[in-house]
Short mmCIF file of C-alpha atoms in Angstrom, two decimals:
data_model
loop_
_atom_site.label_atom_id
_atom_site.label_comp_id
_atom_site.label_asym_id
_atom_site.label_seq_id
_atom_site.Cartn_x
_atom_site.Cartn_y
_atom_site.Cartn_z
CA MET N 205 -15.43 91.03 22.53
CA SER N 206 -19.00 89.85 22.07
CA HIS N 207 -20.73 88.43 25.10
CA ARG N 208 -23.46 86.73 23.07
CA LEU N 209 -23.59 83.15 21.98
CA PRO N 210 -22.77 82.56 18.29
CA ASP N 211 -25.60 82.29 15.79
CA LEU N 212 -26.30 78.67 14.92
CA GLY N 213 -27.83 79.60 11.58
CA GLN N 214 -31.29 80.08 10.20
CA GLY N 215 -34.02 77.67 11.15
CA SER N 216 -32.52 76.70 14.50
CA GLU N 217 -34.46 77.35 17.67
CA ARG N 218 -32.76 77.70 21.02
CA SER N 219 -33.88 75.97 24.16
CA ARG N 220 -34.72 78.02 27.22
CA LEU N 221 -31.42 77.06 28.83
CA LEU N 222 -29.25 78.76 26.21
CA GLU N 223 -31.64 81.66 25.67
CA MET N 224 -31.52 82.49 29.38
CA LEU N 225 -27.87 83.40 28.99
CA ASN N 226 -28.65 85.91 26.27
CA ASP N 227 -31.96 87.25 27.52
CA ALA N 228 -31.14 90.79 28.65
CA GLY N 229 -34.81 91.31 29.47
CA ALA N 230 -34.96 88.45 31.91
CA ARG N 231 -36.30 90.78 34.62
CA ARG N 232 -39.68 90.80 32.93
CA VAL N 233 -40.35 87.25 34.13
CA LEU N 234 -39.04 88.03 37.60
CA ARG N 235 -41.21 90.98 38.63
CA GLU N 236 -43.21 88.73 40.90
CA PRO N 237 -41.04 87.87 43.90
CA GLY N 238 -40.40 84.17 44.35
CA PRO N 239 -40.97 82.29 47.61
CA ASP N 240 -38.52 82.60 50.45
CA LEU N 241 -36.14 79.69 49.93
CA GLY N 242 -35.12 79.67 53.57
CA LEU N 243 -31.44 79.71 52.67
CA ALA N 244 -29.36 80.59 55.69
CA GLU N 245 -25.93 79.04 55.86
CA HIS N 246 -25.00 79.22 52.19
CA VAL N 247 -26.67 81.68 49.83
CA PRO N 248 -24.71 81.75 46.56
CA PHE N 249 -25.08 84.52 44.04
CA PRO N 250 -27.67 83.43 41.42
CA PHE N 251 -26.09 82.00 38.28
CA PHE N 252 -28.31 83.97 35.91
CA ALA N 253 -27.80 87.18 37.85
CA MET N 254 -24.23 87.23 36.58
CA VAL N 255 -23.77 90.04 34.05
CA GLY N 256 -22.20 89.12 30.70
CA GLN N 257 -19.42 86.47 30.71
CA VAL N 258 -21.54 84.24 28.48
CA GLU N 259 -18.66 82.00 27.40
CA MET N 260 -17.65 81.30 31.00
CA ARG N 261 -21.18 80.40 32.02
CA THR N 262 -21.76 78.34 28.88
CA ALA N 263 -18.59 76.32 29.51
CA LEU N 264 -19.66 75.58 33.08
CA LEU N 265 -23.13 74.49 31.98
CA LEU N 266 -21.70 72.22 29.29
CA ALA N 267 -19.44 70.54 31.87
CA VAL N 268 -22.41 69.93 34.18
CA ILE N 269 -24.55 68.55 31.35
CA ASN N 270 -21.75 66.31 30.10
CA PRO N 271 -18.96 65.47 32.58
CA ALA N 272 -17.09 63.79 29.69
CA VAL N 273 -16.17 67.28 28.49
CA GLY N 274 -13.28 67.05 30.93
CA GLY N 275 -13.72 70.06 33.17
CA VAL N 276 -13.25 73.80 32.81
CA LEU N 277 -10.32 76.13 33.45
CA LEU N 278 -11.09 79.82 33.98
CA ILE N 279 -8.14 82.15 33.35
CA GLY N 280 -8.28 85.83 34.19
CA PRO N 281 -7.38 88.64 36.56
CA ARG N 282 -8.75 89.05 40.05
CA GLY N 283 -12.24 90.41 40.59
CA THR N 284 -13.82 89.24 37.32
CA GLY N 285 -16.35 86.88 38.92
CA LYS N 286 -14.68 83.51 38.32
CA THR N 287 -15.17 82.08 41.80
CA THR N 288 -18.58 83.68 42.19
CA CYS N 289 -19.76 82.11 38.95
CA VAL N 290 -18.53 78.64 39.88
CA ARG N 291 -20.18 78.78 43.29
CA SER N 292 -23.40 80.02 41.75
CA LEU N 293 -23.82 76.65 40.02
CA THR N 294 -25.04 75.15 43.29
CA ASP N 295 -28.76 75.67 42.70
CA LEU N 296 -28.60 74.30 39.13
CA LEU N 297 -26.90 70.98 39.79
CA PRO N 298 -28.79 67.75 38.99
CA TYR N 299 -29.31 64.65 41.13
CA VAL N 300 -27.13 61.54 41.32
CA GLU N 301 -27.14 58.34 43.35
CA VAL N 302 -24.79 58.64 46.33
CA SER N 303 -23.64 56.08 48.85
CA LEU N 304 -24.64 56.07 52.51
CA CYS N 305 -21.53 54.05 53.34
CA PRO N 306 -18.19 55.56 54.43
CA GLU N 307 -16.56 53.19 51.93
CA GLY N 308 -18.68 54.56 49.07
CA CYS N 309 -20.57 51.33 48.29
CA LEU N 310 -23.42 51.45 45.76
CA PRO N 311 -26.06 48.83 44.80
CA SER N 312 -24.67 48.86 41.26
CA ASP N 313 -21.26 47.59 42.47
CA LEU N 314 -21.20 44.02 41.20
CA ASP N 315 -18.42 41.46 40.84
CA ALA N 316 -17.76 39.21 37.85
CA ASP N 317 -20.54 36.85 38.95
CA GLY N 318 -23.11 39.63 39.32
CA ASN N 319 -23.08 39.58 43.12
CA PRO N 320 -22.89 42.79 45.18
CA ASP N 321 -19.25 43.82 45.53
CA VAL N 322 -19.66 45.88 48.70
CA CYS N 323 -18.30 46.00 52.23
CA PRO N 324 -19.61 43.51 54.86
CA GLU N 325 -21.82 46.13 56.53
CA CYS N 326 -23.51 47.07 53.23
CA ARG N 327 -23.88 43.40 52.31
CA GLN N 328 -25.83 42.83 55.53
CA LYS N 329 -28.04 45.83 54.79
CA LEU N 330 -28.76 44.62 51.26
CA GLU N 331 -29.65 41.16 52.55
CA ALA N 332 -32.00 42.78 55.07
CA GLY N 333 -33.59 44.93 52.36
CA GLN N 334 -32.17 48.16 53.73
CA PRO N 335 -30.92 50.93 51.42
CA ILE N 336 -27.22 51.69 51.12
CA SER N 337 -27.64 54.71 48.84
CA THR N 338 -29.89 57.68 48.25
CA TRP N 339 -30.47 60.34 45.61
CA ASP N 340 -28.90 63.71 46.27
CA SER N 341 -27.97 66.77 44.26
CA VAL N 342 -24.49 67.06 42.80
CA LYS N 343 -22.25 68.98 45.18
CA LEU N 344 -19.55 71.58 44.62
CA ILE N 345 -16.50 70.36 46.54
CA GLU N 346 -13.81 73.00 47.03
CA LEU N 347 -10.17 72.07 47.49
CA PRO N 348 -8.41 74.60 49.73
CA LEU N 349 -4.86 75.59 48.85
CA ASN N 350 -3.63 74.64 52.33
CA ALA N 351 -4.98 71.09 52.04
CA ARG N 352 -2.55 68.33 53.03
CA LEU N 353 -2.09 65.16 51.01
CA GLU N 354 -3.94 63.24 53.75
CA ASP N 355 -6.87 65.63 53.37
CA VAL N 356 -6.95 65.06 49.61
CA VAL N 357 -6.56 61.28 49.35
CA GLY N 358 -7.60 60.26 52.87
CA GLY N 359 -5.88 58.68 55.83
CA ILE N 360 -6.38 57.07 59.20
CA ASN N 361 -9.29 58.41 61.23
CA GLU N 362 -7.50 59.52 64.39
CA ARG N 363 -10.72 60.19 66.33
CA ILE N 364 -11.97 56.63 65.86
CA ALA N 365 -8.51 55.27 66.61
CA VAL N 366 -8.38 57.10 69.97
CA GLN N 367 -12.01 56.71 71.04
CA GLN N 368 -12.77 53.20 69.78
CA GLY N 369 -9.31 51.66 69.66
CA ARG N 370 -9.59 50.56 66.02
CA ILE N 371 -7.94 51.73 62.84
CA ARG N 372 -10.12 52.92 59.99
CA LEU N 373 -9.32 54.67 56.75
CA GLU N 374 -11.16 57.93 56.19
CA ARG N 375 -12.13 59.03 52.69
CA GLY N 376 -10.40 62.13 51.39
CA ILE N 377 -11.62 65.07 49.33
CA LEU N 378 -11.10 63.19 46.06
CA ALA N 379 -13.38 60.36 47.19
CA ARG N 380 -16.03 62.80 48.41
CA ALA N 381 -15.84 64.53 45.04
CA ASP N 382 -16.98 61.36 43.25
CA GLN N 383 -19.85 62.27 40.88
CA ASN N 384 -19.53 65.88 42.03
CA LEU N 385 -17.71 69.01 40.94
CA LEU N 386 -14.21 69.54 42.33
CA TYR N 387 -13.31 73.22 42.32
CA ILE N 388 -9.76 74.49 42.83
CA ASP N 389 -9.33 78.23 43.10
CA GLU N 390 -5.82 79.46 42.22
CA VAL N 391 -5.08 76.02 40.84
CA ASN N 392 -1.70 77.20 39.54
CA LEU N 393 -0.50 77.68 43.13
CA LEU N 394 -1.29 74.13 44.23
CA ASP N 395 1.57 71.97 45.56
CA ASP N 396 2.99 69.54 43.01
CA ILE N 397 2.28 66.50 45.18
CA ILE N 398 -1.39 67.45 45.39
CA VAL N 399 -1.53 68.05 41.63
CA ASP N 400 -0.05 64.61 40.97
CA ALA N 401 -2.67 62.96 43.19
CA ILE N 402 -5.47 64.78 41.40
CA LEU N 403 -4.07 63.88 37.97
CA ASP N 404 -3.86 60.19 38.84
CA ALA N 405 -7.38 60.13 40.27
CA ALA N 406 -8.84 62.05 37.33
CA ALA N 407 -7.15 59.78 34.79
CA GLN N 408 -8.18 56.48 36.41
CA GLY N 409 -11.52 57.43 37.92
CA SER N 410 -10.31 55.89 41.18
CA TYR N 411 -7.28 55.83 43.44
CA THR N 412 -5.75 53.65 46.13
CA VAL N 413 -4.64 54.68 49.61
CA ARG N 414 -2.11 52.58 51.53
CA ARG N 415 -1.47 53.16 55.20
CA GLY N 416 0.65 50.35 56.58
CA ALA N 417 -1.25 47.10 56.14
CA MET N 418 -4.48 48.92 55.32
CA VAL N 419 -5.46 49.50 51.70
CA GLY N 420 -8.52 51.30 50.36
CA THR N 421 -9.56 51.97 46.76
CA TYR N 422 -12.04 54.79 46.18
CA ARG N 423 -13.95 56.09 43.17
CA SER N 424 -13.10 59.62 42.07
CA ARG N 425 -15.14 60.42 38.96
CA PHE N 426 -15.45 64.18 39.22
CA VAL N 427 -15.68 67.23 37.02
CA LEU N 428 -12.57 69.33 37.60
CA ILE N 429 -13.06 73.08 37.60
CA GLY N 430 -10.15 75.41 38.17
CA SER N 431 -9.56 79.14 38.17
CA MET N 432 -6.32 81.06 38.11
CA ASN N 433 -4.75 84.46 37.68
CA PRO N 434 -1.91 84.13 35.14
CA GLU N 435 -0.12 87.04 36.81
CA GLU N 436 0.56 84.76 39.79
CA GLY N 437 2.27 81.96 37.88
CA ARG N 438 1.74 79.47 35.10
CA LEU N 439 -0.03 76.13 35.33
CA ARG N 440 1.91 72.91 34.87
CA PRO N 441 1.28 71.41 31.41
CA GLN N 442 0.28 68.08 32.96
CA ILE N 443 -2.75 69.54 34.72
CA MET N 444 -3.49 72.09 31.99
CA ASP N 445 -4.08 69.20 29.58
CA ARG N 446 -6.70 67.72 31.93
CA PHE N 447 -9.08 70.64 31.47
CA GLY N 448 -11.34 70.06 28.49
CA LEU N 449 -12.46 73.67 28.12
CA ARG N 450 -10.35 76.79 28.72
CA VAL N 451 -12.00 80.19 29.07
CA PRO N 452 -10.21 83.55 29.30
CA VAL N 453 -12.23 85.76 31.63
CA GLN N 454 -11.81 89.49 31.08
CA GLY N 455 -13.43 92.33 32.93
CA LEU N 456 -16.50 93.83 31.28
CA MET N 457 -15.71 96.93 29.24
CA SER N 458 -19.21 98.36 28.86
CA ARG N 459 -20.02 101.10 31.38
CA ALA N 460 -23.64 99.97 31.52
CA GLU N 461 -22.64 96.38 32.28
CA ARG N 462 -20.13 97.39 34.93
CA PHE N 463 -22.68 99.56 36.68
CA GLU N 464 -25.19 96.69 36.50
CA VAL N 465 -22.62 94.48 38.22
CA TYR N 466 -22.29 97.05 40.99
CA ARG N 467 -26.05 97.40 41.32
CA ARG N 468 -26.70 93.68 41.58
CA VAL N 469 -23.84 92.99 43.98
CA ARG N 470 -25.02 95.82 46.21
CA ARG N 471 -28.56 94.44 46.30
CA TYR N 472 -27.20 90.96 46.97
CA GLN N 473 -25.08 92.17 49.87
CA SER N 474 -27.99 94.16 51.31
CA ASN N 475 -30.43 91.22 51.42
CA ARG N 476 -29.18 87.93 50.04
CA ARG N 477 -32.34 85.93 50.53
CA ARG N 478 -34.54 88.47 48.80
CA PHE N 479 -32.13 88.82 45.88
CA VAL N 480 -31.95 85.04 45.42
CA ALA N 481 -35.75 84.83 45.58
CA GLU N 482 -36.04 87.35 42.75
CA TRP N 483 -34.11 84.94 40.51
CA ALA N 484 -35.72 81.77 41.86
CA ALA N 485 -38.13 81.29 38.95
CA LEU N 486 -35.40 81.50 36.34
CA THR N 487 -33.11 79.28 38.40
CA ALA N 488 -35.80 76.61 38.80
CA ALA N 489 -36.57 76.63 35.07
CA ALA N 490 -32.90 76.31 34.20
CA HIS N 491 -32.54 73.44 36.68
CA GLU N 492 -35.29 71.50 34.93
CA ASP N 493 -33.85 72.26 31.50
CA LEU N 494 -30.42 71.10 32.62
CA ILE N 495 -31.83 67.78 33.83
CA ALA N 496 -33.66 67.37 30.52
CA ALA N 497 -30.46 68.14 28.62
CA ARG N 498 -28.57 65.44 30.54
CA GLU N 499 -31.22 62.91 29.55
CA LEU N 500 -31.24 64.03 25.92
CA LEU N 501 -27.44 63.79 25.84
CA LYS N 502 -27.71 59.99 26.02
CA GLU N 503 -29.24 60.01 22.52
CA THR N 504 -27.29 62.93 21.03
CA VAL N 505 -24.90 62.13 18.18
CA LEU N 506 -22.55 64.07 15.90
CA SER N 507 -23.44 64.79 12.29
CA ASP N 508 -20.99 63.68 9.62
CA ALA N 509 -20.30 67.31 8.73
CA ALA N 510 -19.51 68.13 12.37
CA VAL N 511 -17.02 65.28 12.54
CA GLU N 512 -15.26 66.29 9.33
CA VAL N 513 -15.08 69.97 10.23
CA GLY N 514 -13.88 69.19 13.76
CA LEU N 515 -11.14 66.80 12.68
CA GLY N 516 -10.03 69.14 9.92
CA LEU N 517 -9.85 72.01 12.36
CA VAL N 518 -7.65 70.07 14.79
CA GLN N 519 -5.38 69.00 11.95
CA ASP N 520 -5.07 72.49 10.50
CA LEU N 521 -4.16 73.91 13.92
CA GLY N 522 -1.40 71.35 14.36
CA ILE N 523 -2.67 70.06 17.72
CA ASP N 524 -1.06 66.80 18.89
CA SER N 525 -3.22 65.90 21.90
CA HIS N 526 -6.13 63.60 21.06
CA ARG N 527 -7.95 65.07 24.04
CA ALA N 528 -8.59 68.12 21.87
CA GLU N 529 -11.16 66.58 19.53
CA TYR N 530 -12.60 64.47 22.35
CA ALA N 531 -13.33 67.55 24.45
CA MET N 532 -14.62 69.45 21.42
CA PHE N 533 -16.97 66.69 20.26
CA GLU N 534 -18.32 66.02 23.77
CA ALA N 535 -18.85 69.75 24.30
CA ALA N 536 -20.63 69.95 20.94
CA ARG N 537 -22.98 67.12 21.97
CA ALA N 538 -23.70 68.88 25.26
CA HIS N 539 -24.33 72.15 23.43
CA ALA N 540 -26.83 70.46 21.12
CA ALA N 541 -28.57 68.74 24.05
CA ALA N 542 -28.82 72.07 25.87
CA ASP N 543 -30.46 73.40 22.73
CA GLY N 544 -32.99 70.57 22.72
CA ARG N 545 -31.50 68.72 19.71
CA ASP N 546 -30.23 65.15 19.43
CA VAL N 547 -27.81 65.86 16.57
CA ALA N 548 -24.78 68.12 17.05
CA ASP N 549 -23.97 69.96 13.83
CA VAL N 550 -21.32 72.34 12.54
CA GLY N 551 -22.98 75.19 14.42
CA ASP N 552 -22.28 73.41 17.69
CA ILE N 553 -18.66 72.84 16.66
CA ARG N 554 -18.38 76.55 15.90
CA ALA N 555 -19.79 77.42 19.32
CA VAL N 556 -17.48 75.22 21.40
CA ALA N 557 -14.28 74.96 19.33
CA PRO N 558 -12.55 78.04 20.79
CA MET N 559 -13.14 76.81 24.34
CA ALA N 560 -11.93 73.29 23.54
CA LEU N 561 -8.95 74.03 21.29
CA ARG N 562 -7.35 77.23 22.54
CA GLN N 563 -3.97 76.92 24.28
CA ARG N 564 -3.49 73.32 23.09
CA ARG N 565 -0.87 73.92 20.40
CA SER N 566 2.57 73.64 22.01
CA GLN N 567 5.29 75.63 20.27
CA PHE N 568 7.83 73.62 22.26
CA MET N 569 6.56 70.38 20.74
CA VAL N 570 6.42 71.94 17.27
CA ASP N 571 10.09 72.91 17.58
CA PHE N 572 10.94 69.54 19.12
CA PHE N 573 9.48 67.51 16.25
CA ALA N 574 11.01 69.89 13.70
CA GLN N 575 14.40 69.31 15.31
CA GLN N 576 13.86 65.55 15.21
CA ASP N 577 12.93 65.70 11.52
CA GLU N 578 16.13 67.65 10.81
CA GLU N 579 18.20 65.16 12.77
CA ASP N 580 16.61 62.23 10.91
CA ARG N 581 17.33 63.92 7.58
CA THR N 582 20.98 64.38 8.58
CA ILE N 583 21.29 60.71 9.56
CA ARG N 584 19.88 59.55 6.22
CA GLU N 585 22.18 61.92 4.30
CA ARG N 586 25.22 60.53 6.14
CA ILE N 587 24.15 56.98 5.34
CA ASP N 588 23.80 57.87 1.65
CA ALA N 589 27.23 59.56 1.68
CA LEU N 590 28.92 56.58 3.34
CA VAL N 591 27.35 54.18 0.87
CA ALA N 592 28.46 56.32 -2.06
CA ASP N 593 32.05 56.82 -0.76
CA GLY N 594 32.55 53.14 -0.13
CA GLY N 595 31.03 51.98 -3.35
CA PHE N 596 28.59 49.79 -1.50
CA HIS N 597 25.38 48.53 -3.08
CA GLU N 598 22.27 48.34 -0.99
CA GLU N 599 20.64 44.92 -0.79
CA ARG N 600 16.88 44.94 -0.84
#
């Protein structure tokens, strides 16, 4: 299996963001140690220090550039770097406007008349000229497997109820994941009730919590990232369909690459801050390129050839779900934007199609529709036989 990105053809120039994934000689720009970042509590492994696994890292970058891709599912055995790679996105994530209000109010929340549709406290702040939001980097929110439904969707704040004698709804993980990345490790082991809550929130972009007479509706527009080991159980089709890109993650087979993994992990474990600082220059450059790609994405369109090839591919593969071409086309636009282009062509379709289309063709549904066609044929044959036996004439 090749760990390099596909060739987009002659005459195409890659942006720094995509070339960084392929640049085996990246150490040449990192010989000068970067400044001490002062990271203490959370020092993730640098994204570009990951060895190989280009498709996995590309899929994650495309989802960050364009949340409309629909998330990423990483499928592979234990110890292949899935969780490490997801967590390493932290230093690359862009900035978004976030609310300072527990209810999640934003200045852009307007009603039908154009007036601020916010809670009373935020309305008072807006009238007084005080901010109710700020700009912050996108966060990686992790959903633990032992999370309760109340933790996920929210519930009554017991501390405020006891200390202040008033009932208040507390936002759950899904609300805190709004405009962020929601990561679920071992997603195939998640309780069905939690999966259903996530599916509803992901489909609607919001969800409603009811606790007695209290009702709260929260935004939940997040990028869903999951990882799983297929040896431990399959993933329900309902949630599998919600992942736009699916990436099989195998262990590296090259001896040189495996030893490089060992060498880098050992250096990281020995002195995390120093190791992160060595990759700081590349990380900072990629961060800027990612922000630029998100801006360019607003103007990026699909070429006519890309549309025709993409639709033909979906049709030839016999894929029923319309999410297939949506994920593929949005990933193609993100791939072009990452490459510094505002037109996604057939080369971009070629690069993202395997990630967007694999595991979407359901043999069960193929057999189901074939059975229905056979049953319909039998019904029509019986009608024709009855008409012929009774000497009836059809009236048109």
